[in-house]
Structures are given as C-alpha cells and as structure tokens.
Coordinates of C-alpha atoms and ligand atoms in Angstrom, one line a residue:
X466 CA 43.6 91.3 -10.8
X467 CA 40.3 90.5 -12.4
X468 CA 40.5 87.8 -15.0
X469 CA 39.9 89.1 -18.5
X470 CA 37.2 86.5 -19.1
X471 CA 35.1 88.0 -16.4
X472 CA 33.4 91.1 -17.5
X473 CA 34.1 93.5 -14.7
X474 CA 31.0 95.5 -15.6
X475 CA 28.9 92.5 -14.6
X476 CA 28.0 92.4 -10.9
X477 CA 30.3 92.4 -7.8
X478 CA 29.2 95.1 -5.5
X479 CA 31.7 96.4 -2.9
X480 CA 31.3 94.5 0.3
X481 CA 29.5 91.6 -1.5
X482 CA 31.6 89.1 0.4
X483 CA 29.7 90.0 3.6
X484 CA 26.3 89.5 1.9
X485 CA 25.0 86.3 3.5
X486 CA 22.1 86.1 1.0
X487 CA 24.5 84.5 -1.4
X488 CA 25.8 81.8 1.0
X489 CA 23.6 79.0 -0.3
X490 CA 24.7 79.8 -3.8
X491 CA 28.4 80.0 -2.9
X492 CA 28.1 76.5 -1.4
X493 CA 25.9 75.1 -4.2
X494 CA 28.6 75.1 -6.9
X495 CA 26.4 73.4 -9.6
X496 CA 23.1 74.5 -11.1
X497 CA 20.9 73.4 -14.0
X498 CA 20.2 75.9 -16.8
X499 CA 17.1 75.2 -19.0
X500 CA 16.6 77.0 -22.3
X501 CA 13.2 76.2 -23.6
X502 CA 10.8 78.0 -25.9
X503 CA 9.4 78.1 -29.4
X504 CA 12.8 77.7 -30.9
X505 CA 12.7 74.1 -29.8
X506 CA 10.2 73.5 -32.7
X507 CA 12.4 74.6 -35.6
X508 CA 15.4 73.2 -33.6
X509 CA 17.9 75.0 -35.8
X510 CA 16.2 74.4 -39.2
X511 CA 14.1 77.0 -41.1
X512 CA 12.5 76.3 -44.4
X513 CA 14.5 73.2 -44.7
X514 CA 17.8 75.0 -44.2
X515 CA 20.2 74.5 -41.3
X516 CA 20.6 77.9 -39.6
X517 CA 24.1 78.1 -38.0
X518 CA 24.6 79.3 -34.5
X519 CA 22.9 78.9 -31.2
X520 CA 19.3 77.5 -31.6
X521 CA 17.5 80.1 -29.5
X522 CA 18.8 82.8 -31.9
X523 CA 17.2 81.3 -35.0
X524 CA 14.6 84.1 -35.2
X525 CA 17.3 86.7 -35.5
X526 CA 19.8 84.6 -37.5
X527 CA 17.2 83.8 -40.2
X528 CA 15.5 87.2 -39.8
X529 CA 12.2 85.5 -39.4
X530 CA 9.3 88.0 -39.3
X531 CA 7.1 88.0 -36.2
X532 CA 4.2 87.1 -38.5
X533 CA 6.0 83.8 -39.4
X534 CA 7.7 83.0 -36.1
X535 CA 4.9 83.7 -33.6
X536 CA 2.5 81.1 -35.1
X537 CA 5.0 78.5 -33.9
X538 CA 3.0 78.9 -30.6
X539 CA 0.1 77.2 -32.2
X540 CA 2.3 74.1 -32.6
X541 CA 3.8 74.2 -29.1
X542 CA 2.3 71.1 -27.4
X543 CA 5.0 69.5 -25.3
X544 CA 3.0 66.6 -24.0
X545 CA 6.1 64.9 -22.6
X546 CA 6.8 67.8 -20.3
X547 CA 7.1 66.5 -16.8
X548 CA 8.2 69.0 -14.1
X549 CA 8.7 66.2 -11.6
X550 CA 11.2 64.4 -13.9
X551 CA 13.1 67.5 -14.7
X552 CA 13.5 68.5 -11.0
X553 CA 14.4 64.9 -10.2
X554 CA 17.1 64.9 -12.9
X555 CA 18.6 68.0 -11.4
X556 CA 18.6 66.4 -8.0
X557 CA 20.2 63.2 -9.4
X558 CA 22.9 65.4 -11.0
X559 CA 23.8 66.9 -7.7
X560 CA 22.6 70.3 -8.8
X561 CA 21.3 72.7 -6.2
X562 CA 19.3 75.2 -8.2
X563 CA 17.5 75.4 -11.5
X564 CA 17.4 78.5 -13.8
X565 CA 14.8 78.4 -16.6
X566 CA 14.0 80.8 -19.4
X567 CA 10.9 82.6 -18.4
X568 CA 11.3 84.8 -21.5
X569 CA 14.2 84.6 -23.9
X570 CA 15.1 87.1 -26.6
X571 CA 12.3 85.9 -28.9
X572 CA 9.8 87.3 -26.4
X573 CA 7.8 84.1 -25.9
X574 CA 6.9 83.5 -22.2
X575 CA 6.9 80.2 -20.4
X576 CA 4.7 81.7 -17.7
X577 CA 1.2 83.0 -17.6
X578 CA 1.5 86.8 -17.9
X579 CA -1.3 89.3 -17.8
X580 CA 0.9 91.5 -20.0
X581 CA 0.8 89.3 -23.1
X582 CA -1.0 86.4 -24.7
X583 CA 2.3 85.3 -26.3
X584 CA 2.9 82.6 -23.7
X585 CA 2.7 78.9 -23.3
X586 CA -0.3 79.4 -21.0
X587 CA -2.4 81.6 -23.3
X588 CA -1.1 81.1 -26.8
X589 CA -0.6 77.4 -27.3
X590 CA -2.6 74.2 -27.4
X591 CA -0.7 73.1 -24.4
X592 CA -2.2 75.9 -22.3
X593 CA -0.4 75.2 -19.1
X594 CA 1.9 77.5 -17.0
X595 CA 5.2 75.7 -17.3
X596 CA 6.8 78.0 -14.7
X597 CA 4.0 77.3 -12.2
X598 CA 4.4 73.6 -12.6
X599 CA 8.2 73.8 -12.1
X600 CA 7.9 76.2 -9.2
X601 CA 5.4 73.8 -7.5
X602 CA 7.6 70.8 -8.2
X603 CA 10.7 72.6 -7.0
X604 CA 9.0 73.3 -3.7
X605 CA 8.0 69.7 -3.4
X606 CA 11.5 68.4 -4.0
X607 CA 13.3 71.1 -2.1
X608 CA 15.1 72.6 -5.1
X609 CA 15.7 76.3 -5.6
X610 CA 14.3 77.9 -8.8
X611 CA 15.4 81.0 -10.6
X612 CA 14.2 82.7 -13.8
X613 CA 16.2 83.7 -16.8
X614 CA 14.5 86.9 -18.1
X615 CA 15.7 88.8 -21.2
X616 CA 15.2 92.4 -20.0
X617 CA 16.6 94.3 -23.0
X618 CA 16.2 92.1 -26.1
X619 CA 12.6 91.2 -27.1
X620 CA 12.1 90.5 -30.7
X621 CA 8.3 90.2 -30.4
X622 CA 7.5 93.4 -28.6
X623 CA 7.6 96.4 -31.0
X624 CA 9.5 98.5 -28.5
X625 CA 11.9 95.8 -27.3
X626 CA 15.5 95.7 -28.4
X627 CA 16.9 93.6 -31.2
X628 CA 14.3 93.2 -33.9
X629 CA 15.2 95.5 -36.8
X630 CA 13.6 93.4 -39.5
X631 CA 10.0 93.9 -38.4
X632 CA 10.3 97.2 -36.6
X633 CA 11.9 100.5 -37.3
X634 CA 14.6 101.0 -34.6
X635 CA 14.2 104.8 -34.8
X636 CA 10.5 104.5 -33.8
X637 CA 11.1 102.3 -30.7
X638 CA 10.2 103.6 -27.3
X639 CA 12.6 101.4 -25.2
X640 CA 11.8 103.2 -22.0
X641 CA 8.1 102.4 -22.4
X642 CA 9.0 98.8 -23.0
X643 CA 10.9 98.7 -19.7
X644 CA 8.4 100.6 -17.7
X645 CA 5.1 99.1 -19.1
X646 CA 6.2 95.6 -20.0
X647 CA 9.4 94.4 -18.3
X648 CA 8.7 95.8 -14.9
X649 CA 5.2 94.4 -14.7
X650 CA 6.5 91.0 -15.9
X651 CA 9.3 91.0 -13.3
X652 CA 6.7 91.8 -10.7
X653 CA 4.6 88.8 -11.9
X654 CA 7.5 86.5 -11.7
X655 CA 8.4 87.6 -8.2
X656 CA 4.8 87.6 -7.0
X657 CA 3.1 84.7 -8.4
X658 CA 5.5 81.8 -8.0
X659 CA 6.6 81.8 -4.4
X660 CA 10.2 82.2 -3.4
X661 CA 12.5 82.8 -6.4
X662 CA 16.1 82.0 -5.9
X663 CA 17.5 84.4 -8.5
X664 CA 16.7 86.4 -11.6
X665 CA 19.1 85.8 -14.5
X666 CA 19.0 88.9 -16.7
X667 CA 21.1 88.7 -19.9
X668 CA 22.6 90.9 -22.6
X669 CA 22.0 94.3 -21.0
X670 CA 23.2 96.1 -24.2
X671 CA 21.9 99.7 -24.1
X672 CA 19.8 99.5 -20.9
X673 CA 20.5 102.7 -18.9
X674 CA 21.9 102.8 -15.4
X675 CA 18.6 104.1 -14.1
X676 CA 16.6 101.3 -15.8
X677 CA 19.0 98.6 -14.4
X678 CA 18.8 100.2 -10.9
X679 CA 15.0 100.4 -11.0
X680 CA 14.8 96.7 -11.9
X681 CA 17.1 95.8 -9.1
X682 CA 15.1 97.9 -6.7
X683 CA 11.9 96.2 -7.8
X684 CA 13.5 92.8 -7.3
X685 CA 14.8 93.8 -3.8
X686 CA 11.4 95.2 -2.8
X687 CA 9.4 92.2 -3.9
X688 CA 11.8 89.4 -2.8
X689 CA 14.8 90.7 -0.8
X690 CA 16.5 87.3 -0.8
X691 CA 16.2 86.8 -4.6
X692 CA 19.7 87.1 -6.1
X693 CA 20.2 89.2 -9.2
X694 CA 22.8 88.1 -11.8
X695 CA 25.3 90.7 -12.9
X696 CA 24.0 90.7 -16.5
X697 CA 21.3 93.1 -15.3
X698 CA 23.8 95.7 -16.6
X699 CA 25.6 98.8 -15.4
X700 CA 27.7 97.0 -12.8
X701 CA 24.6 96.2 -10.8
X702 CA 23.6 92.8 -9.5
X703 CA 24.7 90.4 -6.8
X704 CA 27.3 88.3 -8.6
X705 CA 29.4 88.2 -11.8
X706 CA 29.1 85.9 -14.7
X707 CA 31.8 84.9 -17.1
X708 CA 31.2 85.1 -20.8
X709 CA 29.1 82.2 -22.0
X710 CA 31.2 79.0 -21.9
X711 CA 34.3 80.8 -20.6
X712 CA 36.3 79.4 -17.7
X713 CA 38.9 81.9 -16.2
X714 CA 42.5 80.9 -16.4
X715 CA 43.0 81.0 -12.6
X716 CA 41.3 81.7 -9.3
X717 CA 39.1 84.8 -9.3
X718 CA 38.0 86.4 -6.1
X719 CA 34.3 87.3 -5.5
X720 CA 31.1 85.7 -6.5
X721 CA 30.9 84.4 -10.1
X722 CA 29.3 81.8 -12.2
X723 CA 30.1 80.1 -15.6
X724 CA 27.0 79.6 -17.7
X725 CA 27.8 76.8 -20.1
X726 CA 26.5 74.4 -22.7
X727 CA 27.0 70.6 -23.0
X728 CA 27.1 70.8 -26.8
X729 CA 27.2 74.1 -28.8
X730 CA 23.7 75.4 -28.3
X731 CA 21.4 76.5 -25.5
X732 CA 18.1 75.9 -27.2
X733 CA 17.6 72.4 -28.7
X734 CA 19.0 71.9 -32.2
X735 CA 18.7 68.7 -34.2
X736 CA 22.0 69.3 -35.9
X737 CA 24.1 69.8 -32.8
X738 CA 25.8 66.5 -31.7
X739 CA 29.0 68.1 -30.4
X740 CA 28.6 66.8 -26.9
X741 CA 31.3 67.3 -24.4
X742 CA 32.5 64.0 -22.8
X743 CA 31.5 63.1 -19.2
X744 CA 35.1 63.4 -18.2
X745 CA 35.3 66.9 -19.7
X746 CA 32.2 68.0 -17.9
X747 CA 33.3 66.6 -14.5
X748 CA 36.7 68.2 -14.9
X749 CA 35.1 71.5 -15.9
X750 CA 33.0 71.4 -12.7
X751 CA 36.1 70.7 -10.6
X752 CA 38.1 73.3 -12.5
X753 CA 35.5 76.1 -11.9
X754 CA 35.0 75.3 -8.3
X755 CA 38.8 75.1 -7.7
X756 CA 38.9 78.7 -9.0
X757 CA 36.1 79.9 -6.7
X758 CA 33.2 79.8 -9.2
X759 CA 29.8 78.1 -9.8
X760 CA 28.9 76.0 -12.8
X761 CA 25.5 76.6 -14.4
X762 CA 25.2 73.8 -16.9
X763 CA 22.5 73.9 -19.6
X764 CA 20.0 71.6 -21.2
X765 CA 17.7 72.3 -24.1
X766 CA 14.6 70.3 -24.0
X767 CA 12.9 69.3 -27.3
X768 CA 9.6 70.7 -28.5
X769 CA 7.9 67.7 -26.9
X770 CA 9.4 68.5 -23.5
X771 CA 12.0 65.9 -23.4
X772 CA 15.5 66.6 -22.1
X773 CA 17.8 65.0 -24.7
X774 CA 19.1 61.6 -23.7
X775 CA 22.7 62.7 -24.2
X776 CA 22.1 65.4 -21.6
X777 CA 20.4 63.0 -19.2
X778 CA 23.3 60.6 -19.4
X779 CA 25.8 63.3 -18.7
X780 CA 23.9 64.8 -15.8
X781 CA 23.4 61.4 -14.2
X782 CA 27.1 60.6 -14.6
X783 CA 28.1 63.9 -12.9
X784 CA 25.6 63.1 -10.2
X785 CA 27.1 59.7 -9.6
X786 CA 30.6 61.3 -9.3
X787 CA 29.2 64.0 -6.9
X788 CA 27.5 61.3 -4.9
X789 CA 31.0 59.9 -4.1
X790 CA 33.1 63.0 -4.2
X791 CA 30.7 65.8 -3.4
X792 CA 32.4 66.7 -0.1
X793 CA 35.4 67.9 -2.1
X794 CA 33.3 70.5 -3.9
X795 CA 30.1 71.5 -2.0
X796 CA 30.7 74.2 0.5
X797 CA 34.4 74.5 -0.4
X798 CA 36.3 77.6 -1.5
X799 CA 39.0 78.1 -4.1
X800 CA 42.0 75.9 -3.6
X801 CA 45.2 77.2 -2.0
X802 CA 47.3 76.3 -5.0
X803 CA 46.1 76.7 -8.6
X804 CA 47.1 74.2 -11.2
X805 CA 49.4 71.9 -9.1
X806 CA 51.1 70.0 -12.0
X807 CA 47.8 69.8 -13.8
X808 CA 45.8 69.0 -10.7
X809 CA 43.2 71.1 -8.9
X810 CA 42.6 71.9 -5.3
X811 CA 39.7 73.1 -3.2
X812 CA 39.7 74.1 0.5
X813 CA 37.3 73.6 3.3
X814 CA 38.6 75.1 6.5
X815 CA 41.9 73.3 7.2
X816 CA 41.2 70.4 4.8
X817 CA 42.5 70.6 1.2
X818 CA 41.1 68.4 -1.5
X819 CA 43.3 67.5 -4.4
X820 CA 41.6 66.6 -7.7
X821 CA 43.6 64.3 -9.9
X822 CA 42.5 64.0 -13.5
X823 CA 45.4 61.8 -14.7
X824 CA 46.1 59.3 -12.0
X825 CA 49.9 58.4 -11.7
X826 CA 50.6 54.9 -13.0
X827 CA 53.4 54.5 -10.4
X828 CA 51.1 55.6 -7.5
X829 CA 53.3 58.6 -6.7
X830 CA 52.5 62.3 -6.9
X831 CA 54.8 65.3 -6.1
X832 CA 52.9 68.4 -5.2
X833 CA 54.9 71.7 -5.2
X834 CA 53.7 74.4 -2.8
X835 CA 51.4 72.1 -0.8
X836 CA 51.9 70.9 2.7
X837 CA 50.1 68.2 4.7
X838 CA 50.7 65.6 7.3
X839 CA 48.2 63.0 6.1
X840 CA 46.6 62.1 2.8
X841 CA 43.6 59.8 2.1
X842 CA 42.4 58.6 -1.3
X843 CA 38.6 59.1 -1.3
X844 CA 37.0 55.8 -2.3
X845 CA 40.4 54.2 -2.5
X846 CA 41.5 50.8 -1.3
X847 CA 42.1 52.1 2.2
X848 CA 45.9 51.5 2.1
X849 CA 47.8 54.2 4.0
X850 CA 49.3 56.8 1.8
X851 CA 52.9 57.7 2.4
X852 CA 53.4 61.4 2.9
X853 CA 56.9 62.8 2.8
X854 CA 58.0 66.4 2.6
X855 CA 60.7 66.6 -0.1
X856 CA 62.7 69.4 -1.7
X857 CA 60.4 69.2 -4.8
X858 CA 57.3 69.5 -2.6
X859 CA 54.9 67.1 -0.9
X860 CA 55.5 63.6 -2.1
X861 CA 52.6 61.1 -1.9
X862 CA 53.2 57.5 -2.6
X863 CA 51.5 54.1 -2.2
X864 CA 48.4 55.7 -3.8
X865 CA 47.2 52.5 -5.5
X866 CA 45.1 52.4 -8.6
X867 CA 42.8 55.3 -9.8
X868 CA 39.5 55.1 -7.9
X869 CA 37.8 57.0 -10.6
X870 CA 38.4 57.2 -14.4
X871 CA 37.5 60.9 -14.7
X872 CA 38.7 62.6 -11.5
X873 CA 40.0 61.0 -8.3
X874 CA 40.2 62.9 -5.0
X875 CA 42.8 63.0 -2.3
X876 CA 42.0 64.6 1.1
X877 CA 45.0 66.4 2.6
X878 CA 45.1 67.3 6.3
X879 CA 47.5 68.9 8.7
X880 CA 47.9 67.7 12.3
X881 CA 46.3 70.1 14.7
Ligands
H79_504 O1 20.8 82.5 -23.3 C1 22.0 82.2 -23.9 C2 22.3 82.9 -25.2 O2 21.2 82.9 -26.0 C3 22.6 84.3 -24.6 N1 23.3 84.0 -23.4 C4 23.2 82.6 -23.1 C5 23.1 82.3 -21.6 C6 23.3 85.1 -25.5 N2 22.8 86.3 -25.9 N3 23.6 86.9 -26.6 N4 24.7 86.1 -26.7 C7 24.5 85.0 -26.0 C8 25.8 86.5 -27.6 C9 25.4 85.9 -28.8 C10 26.1 86.1 -30.0 C11 25.7 85.3 -31.1 FE1 25.3 85.8 -32.8 C12 24.4 84.8 -31.4 C13 26.6 84.7 -31.9 C14 25.9 84.0 -32.9 C15 24.6 84.0 -32.5 C16 24.8 87.8 -32.8 C17 23.9 87.2 -33.7 C18 26.1 87.7 -33.3 C19 26.0 86.9 -34.4 C20 24.7 86.6 -34.7

C-alpha cells in the first residue's frame, strides 16, 4: 500500500524500478535544496510587519503588488555569494546533489533568460548569472546540479497562475504562459548550463495532462538523463515526492524524496529561529533512508548570499557523521525490518545496518525479527560483540559505550 503522506498522483511510472537513469539518485540519499530569490530581502518582514508563513510566499501572503515587489530586484546585490563555498558546503555535508530555485512562484529568475529581464542577471545591480556560476562550480567539484522551476505559479507574469491581486484571473491565458514562457525557459535551463541532474517542478495545480506531458517530452528530448520530479503533475515524472516536510510512517516502495526545511521556512526569514537539532536532522536522514527514500534538505541564503550559520553548523555536523557512518546509508536500500524497538535498519546486499538512536546503558540490545551471525559496532572500541539467538529475537551484548551521541551504527552479517 502506498503511504498516505506520499501523493500517489506525483510520479512513479510503471516499470520505474528498471530505469537505471535514477541509479545515482537512488544511491545518493542526501541532497541540498537552496531557496534563494528576492524574498531574501524582506526576509519575512513587509512594511515593518512580520508576515507569518514560509518566507518565499511573502508576496502572496501580504498581497504585494508586482509594482512594489519587483523593485526589490534593484536592491538585490548579494556580494557575499560564493558558488565555490556553497558547493564545498554541500560536499562537506555528504550531499550528492544540489537543487536550486531557478524560478520560484514570485517569478524572479536566478538565471539569465532571454524571455525576461526579471532576473538576477539582467535586473539587478549584481548582474551575474547565479545559475551559471553554480553550474560551473558544480562541474569543477564533481557535484550534480538540478533546478527547481515553478511551472504553474508565476506571480509576476500576467498569464501565470496565482496572482489574483494584480491580474484578473478570468483574463489569463495560462496556455500561452506555458507555451510562450515556461517551455522556452525550460529549454534555456536544459541547453545553457551543461548536464542538469534533475528538474524539480512544484505545485502543479491546474496544469493539464497535455501540458505536463509536453514539458516532460521537452526535458527528455533536450537531456534524456535529466530526472523530472513528480510534482510536474498529472502522475508524470520519474520519482515521487512526499508532501513538504513529511516523512512516511514506514517503508515505501519505489523512488521517492522528502523535501524538508531545517527551520520552518524555505526562503530566508529573520524571524525564524526554530532550528531542528543536529540529532533530529541526522535521525531524520537515517529514518528516511531506512524507509527507502532520499532527503532533500533546504537552506535559505540571505540577501547578501550567505548561508545562515545555523544551517552551516548543521550541515557540517551531518557531514561529520556521514564521514564516519556513510557506508550504512549511501547505496543502501530500505531495511528488512522497520522500527526495531525504535531502531532503524538499512540493507546492502547481505549486510544489514542497525541504527541506534538511544544506545543501551547496559550494552545489550534485543532485536525482534532480525537474524545475524556477527555484529560489529562501527567506530566502536573493537571489543567483540556477543551475538545470541534468543526466543525474543537476536540478542547483542558487550556493546560498550555509545560511539556516537546522535546515532550509532551496528553492522550485522550472516555467515556465508
Ligand atoms: O518551494 C517550497 C514551497 O514554497 C513550495 N514547496 C516547497 C518545496 C510550496 N508551494 N506551495 N506550498 C509549498 C504549499 C504552501 C502552502 C502555504 Fe500558504 C503557503 C501555506 C502557507 C503559505 C497558501 C498560502 C496557503 C496559505 C497561504
């Protein structure tokens, strides 16, 4: 059964498991999402008032007219932007791909587009093509790069979806917006920046089956290896996403990804200090991978181009954990047993990795429904673990102290 938190109308083609184009992504487990645009300037505050909700939605939440919002471009001058540092941070975090907002719902583009001057390249004092700099840097550092692209909502384009405070909905020609604006921009993204790992469409809303299919065909024609996220709409796309920040209750078959925030916003907000702990984030990564998913974890850089220090600290801590325990996640598949007394498992061939969030003070664990001949504590003291099959399940003892405060890992093997 499909878990209710996965929208079944998002992705998952029949026979997708045979599609080897997804293999790198299936093994990657962990990506960096970057939400960056003009909304980083108000950062959740408009006319001195805190606007509740996610930061990149401020234009809609405060019903800011295009005539007031679009001049933010004249202030966009992120002199601290450093593609090299951003990519290096993702590397240090153990992330295997980056997805950045090439265009979010507000319509502002982080790439140089011939279709509009409403971009960082043409409409700001900064005047640089952020996407080009990132693409070049990703190539240099051997990092895959994908583009978030809001295909349905565009609050700047008169025919785009979502802006009913500037434009009369009944006068909109959505089909013209898709054909004359979205398709040319997708073509630019898939032509001008080298190999693109994936396109992350979002909020399909009323896009028609034919429009979704034509966008998919365009992507496949231009870059056959570029994956397409299931939020393209109309059950098309290469993989499913869960709802934002939603982890399924148990294992889910197929290819799926959890897009998630570290605090409560995607785009930077000065008021949002509700940061998840390092332990929580590491355990969420383990939890998702143990269920067969991929974690796409977001940062929202400031208007200056700085990734918030709270995000950097968390990503570096996750990278340090992955540096030691990465073999228990990368390239694995969902564990054979879900939620073993609060623990998680992953599987790689015959090897099962057991992830222990709360290490037993008495150095003993009993694992129902698991079987093994040997157990090794990764990064432990090297003492031999006692493995005994008991009526209650596999009993591990002499485990020693917790090797890691957030999540320790035990490798279980069976004799050949
Ligand atoms: O890009 C991020 C979000 O901006 C985007 N998806 C992630 C990856 C997203 N688009 N739509 N949604 C998420 C659903 C948003 C709903 C809400 Fe709202 C926006 C809740 C509060 C603000 C819509 C507007 C409902 C109330 C106000």
